[in-house]
Amino acid sequence: MSDFWAMGGYAVFVWTSYGLAAVTLGGLIGLTLWQRRVARARWSSLKEAKQ
């Protein structure tokens, strides 16, 4: 099992890549959710102004 975690001597590079990918995907999900909230707020204000 320790051979798996060591990744044949490349563990630092492999786990760093996994970590950066996870942080990037998390950031993109967070940004998408934030933009969705902003868009909904703008849409609501446009609907209210139209009435």
mmCIF file of N, CA and C in Angstrom:
data_model
loop_
_atom_site.group_PDB
_atom_site.id
_atom_site.type_symbol
_atom_site.label_atom_id
_atom_site.label_comp_id
_atom_site.label_asym_id
_atom_site.label_seq_id
_atom_site.Cartn_x
_atom_site.Cartn_y
_atom_site.Cartn_z
ATOM 1 N N MET A 1 0.826 -1.196 0.000
ATOM 2 C CA MET A 1 0.000 0.000 0.000
ATOM 3 C C MET A 1 0.868 1.256 0.000
ATOM 4 N N SER A 2 1.994 1.214 0.685
ATOM 5 C CA SER A 2 2.855 2.395 0.711
ATOM 6 C C SER A 2 3.445 2.682 -0.665
ATOM 7 N N ASP A 3 3.580 1.626 -1.494
ATOM 8 C CA ASP A 3 4.048 1.860 -2.869
ATOM 9 C C ASP A 3 3.041 2.698 -3.650
ATOM 10 N N PHE A 4 1.768 2.465 -3.382
ATOM 11 C CA PHE A 4 0.738 3.253 -4.056
ATOM 12 C C PHE A 4 0.866 4.726 -3.686
ATOM 13 N N TRP A 5 1.019 5.040 -2.405
ATOM 14 C CA TRP A 5 1.111 6.423 -1.953
ATOM 15 C C TRP A 5 2.402 7.078 -2.412
ATOM 16 N N ALA A 6 3.465 6.285 -2.584
ATOM 17 C CA ALA A 6 4.740 6.840 -3.037
ATOM 18 C C ALA A 6 4.725 7.112 -4.534
ATOM 19 N N MET A 7 3.869 6.434 -5.273
ATOM 20 C CA MET A 7 3.700 6.629 -6.718
ATOM 21 C C MET A 7 5.022 6.474 -7.474
ATOM 22 N N GLY A 8 5.812 5.501 -7.083
ATOM 23 C CA GLY A 8 7.049 5.228 -7.794
ATOM 24 C C GLY A 8 8.061 6.369 -7.725
ATOM 25 N N GLY A 9 8.029 7.137 -6.669
ATOM 26 C CA GLY A 9 8.967 8.245 -6.520
ATOM 27 C C GLY A 9 8.448 9.570 -7.043
ATOM 28 N N TYR A 10 7.283 9.566 -7.636
ATOM 29 C CA TYR A 10 6.708 10.790 -8.210
ATOM 30 C C TYR A 10 5.549 11.335 -7.382
ATOM 31 N N ALA A 11 5.455 10.916 -6.146
ATOM 32 C CA ALA A 11 4.305 11.276 -5.311
ATOM 33 C C ALA A 11 4.143 12.786 -5.158
ATOM 34 N N VAL A 12 5.229 13.508 -5.001
ATOM 35 C CA VAL A 12 5.138 14.961 -4.808
ATOM 36 C C VAL A 12 4.466 15.609 -6.012
ATOM 37 N N PHE A 13 4.866 15.204 -7.187
ATOM 38 C CA PHE A 13 4.298 15.788 -8.402
ATOM 39 C C PHE A 13 2.851 15.363 -8.616
ATOM 40 N N VAL A 14 2.580 14.085 -8.362
ATOM 41 C CA VAL A 14 1.222 13.561 -8.570
ATOM 42 C C VAL A 14 0.247 14.197 -7.591
ATOM 43 N N TRP A 15 0.580 14.196 -6.292
ATOM 44 C CA TRP A 15 -0.341 14.729 -5.293
ATOM 45 C C TRP A 15 -0.480 16.238 -5.401
ATOM 46 N N THR A 16 0.587 16.920 -5.809
ATOM 47 C CA THR A 16 0.477 18.361 -6.048
ATOM 48 C C THR A 16 -0.472 18.631 -7.207
ATOM 49 N N SER A 17 -0.385 17.835 -8.252
ATOM 50 C CA SER A 17 -1.290 17.998 -9.390
ATOM 51 C C SER A 17 -2.734 17.748 -8.982
ATOM 52 N N TYR A 18 -2.955 16.701 -8.202
ATOM 53 C CA TYR A 18 -4.311 16.425 -7.722
ATOM 54 C C TYR A 18 -4.827 17.575 -6.859
ATOM 55 N N GLY A 19 -3.977 18.094 -6.005
ATOM 56 C CA GLY A 19 -4.377 19.197 -5.139
ATOM 57 C C GLY A 19 -4.715 20.449 -5.922
ATOM 58 N N LEU A 20 -3.869 20.785 -6.889
ATOM 59 C CA LEU A 20 -4.137 21.968 -7.710
ATOM 60 C C LEU A 20 -5.409 21.802 -8.528
ATOM 61 N N ALA A 21 -5.639 20.602 -9.037
ATOM 62 C CA ALA A 21 -6.867 20.349 -9.794
ATOM 63 C C ALA A 21 -8.093 20.499 -8.900
ATOM 64 N N ALA A 22 -8.016 19.986 -7.675
ATOM 65 C CA ALA A 22 -9.148 20.085 -6.756
ATOM 66 C C ALA A 22 -9.414 21.539 -6.370
ATOM 67 N N VAL A 23 -8.349 22.306 -6.115
ATOM 68 C CA VAL A 23 -8.516 23.726 -5.767
ATOM 69 C C VAL A 23 -9.100 24.491 -6.950
ATOM 70 N N THR A 24 -8.614 24.211 -8.151
ATOM 71 C CA THR A 24 -9.120 24.889 -9.344
ATOM 72 C C THR A 24 -10.594 24.576 -9.576
ATOM 73 N N LEU A 25 -10.954 23.303 -9.496
ATOM 74 C CA LEU A 25 -12.356 22.934 -9.691
ATOM 75 C C LEU A 25 -13.245 23.530 -8.604
ATOM 76 N N GLY A 26 -12.762 23.532 -7.375
ATOM 77 C CA GLY A 26 -13.525 24.148 -6.297
ATOM 78 C C GLY A 26 -13.720 25.633 -6.521
ATOM 79 N N GLY A 27 -12.670 26.306 -6.991
ATOM 80 C CA GLY A 27 -12.775 27.732 -7.299
ATOM 81 C C GLY A 27 -13.752 28.007 -8.422
ATOM 82 N N LEU A 28 -13.720 27.174 -9.452
ATOM 83 C CA LEU A 28 -14.651 27.352 -10.562
ATOM 84 C C LEU A 28 -16.098 27.128 -10.129
ATOM 85 N N ILE A 29 -16.311 26.135 -9.284
ATOM 86 C CA ILE A 29 -17.667 25.894 -8.775
ATOM 87 C C ILE A 29 -18.120 27.074 -7.927
ATOM 88 N N GLY A 30 -17.232 27.564 -7.065
ATOM 89 C CA GLY A 30 -17.575 28.721 -6.239
ATOM 90 C C GLY A 30 -17.871 29.957 -7.064
ATOM 91 N N LEU A 31 -17.053 30.198 -8.082
ATOM 92 C CA LEU A 31 -17.272 31.350 -8.961
ATOM 93 C C LEU A 31 -18.594 31.231 -9.713
ATOM 94 N N THR A 32 -18.904 30.043 -10.174
ATOM 95 C CA THR A 32 -20.163 29.819 -10.885
ATOM 96 C C THR A 32 -21.359 30.077 -9.977
ATOM 97 N N LEU A 33 -21.298 29.574 -8.746
ATOM 98 C CA LEU A 33 -22.404 29.792 -7.821
ATOM 99 C C LEU A 33 -22.550 31.267 -7.464
ATOM 100 N N TRP A 34 -21.430 31.964 -7.298
ATOM 101 C CA TRP A 34 -21.471 33.404 -6.996
ATOM 102 C C TRP A 34 -22.078 34.174 -8.168
ATOM 103 N N GLN A 35 -21.655 33.853 -9.401
ATOM 104 C CA GLN A 35 -22.199 34.540 -10.569
ATOM 105 C C GLN A 35 -23.690 34.246 -10.736
ATOM 106 N N ARG A 36 -24.092 33.032 -10.387
ATOM 107 C CA ARG A 36 -25.513 32.682 -10.463
ATOM 108 C C ARG A 36 -26.328 33.532 -9.493
ATOM 109 N N ARG A 37 -25.793 33.718 -8.281
ATOM 110 C CA ARG A 37 -26.485 34.536 -7.288
ATOM 111 C C ARG A 37 -26.590 35.987 -7.743
ATOM 112 N N VAL A 38 -25.511 36.523 -8.319
ATOM 113 C CA VAL A 38 -25.519 37.895 -8.823
ATOM 114 C C VAL A 38 -26.517 38.039 -9.971
ATOM 115 N N ALA A 39 -26.528 37.070 -10.885
ATOM 116 C CA ALA A 39 -27.444 37.127 -12.028
ATOM 117 C C ALA A 39 -28.900 37.069 -11.561
ATOM 118 N N ARG A 40 -29.183 36.222 -10.571
ATOM 119 C CA ARG A 40 -30.557 36.144 -10.060
ATOM 120 C C ARG A 40 -30.976 37.453 -9.403
ATOM 121 N N ALA A 41 -30.045 38.082 -8.683
ATOM 122 C CA ALA A 41 -30.363 39.359 -8.035
ATOM 123 C C ALA A 41 -30.635 40.433 -9.092
ATOM 124 N N ARG A 42 -29.829 40.453 -10.131
ATOM 125 C CA ARG A 42 -30.046 41.426 -11.211
ATOM 126 C C ARG A 42 -31.370 41.167 -11.911
ATOM 127 N N TRP A 43 -31.673 39.901 -12.146
ATOM 128 C CA TRP A 43 -32.924 39.543 -12.810
ATOM 129 C C TRP A 43 -34.116 39.972 -11.955
ATOM 130 N N SER A 44 -34.024 39.756 -10.647
ATOM 131 C CA SER A 44 -35.108 40.153 -9.746
ATOM 132 C C SER A 44 -35.301 41.669 -9.761
ATOM 133 N N SER A 45 -34.194 42.404 -9.764
ATOM 134 C CA SER A 45 -34.326 43.860 -9.768
ATOM 135 C C SER A 45 -34.894 44.355 -11.097
ATOM 136 N N LEU A 46 -34.573 43.695 -12.187
ATOM 137 C CA LEU A 46 -35.146 44.082 -13.485
ATOM 138 C C LEU A 46 -36.653 43.778 -13.527
ATOM 139 N N LYS A 47 -37.045 42.654 -12.961
ATOM 140 C CA LYS A 47 -38.462 42.298 -12.929
ATOM 141 C C LYS A 47 -39.251 43.284 -12.077
ATOM 142 N N GLU A 48 -38.665 43.694 -10.941
ATOM 143 C CA GLU A 48 -39.342 44.647 -10.062
ATOM 144 C C GLU A 48 -39.446 46.031 -10.703
ATOM 145 N N ALA A 49 -38.415 46.431 -11.420
ATOM 146 C CA ALA A 49 -38.418 47.743 -12.066
ATOM 147 C C ALA A 49 -39.417 47.789 -13.215
ATOM 148 N N LYS A 50 -39.642 46.638 -13.830
ATOM 149 C CA LYS A 50 -40.552 46.589 -14.964
ATOM 150 C C LYS A 50 -42.017 46.690 -14.519
ATOM 151 N N GLN A 51 -42.313 46.263 -13.296
ATOM 152 C CA GLN A 51 -43.705 46.265 -12.820
ATOM 153 C C GLN A 51 -44.129 47.581 -12.327
#
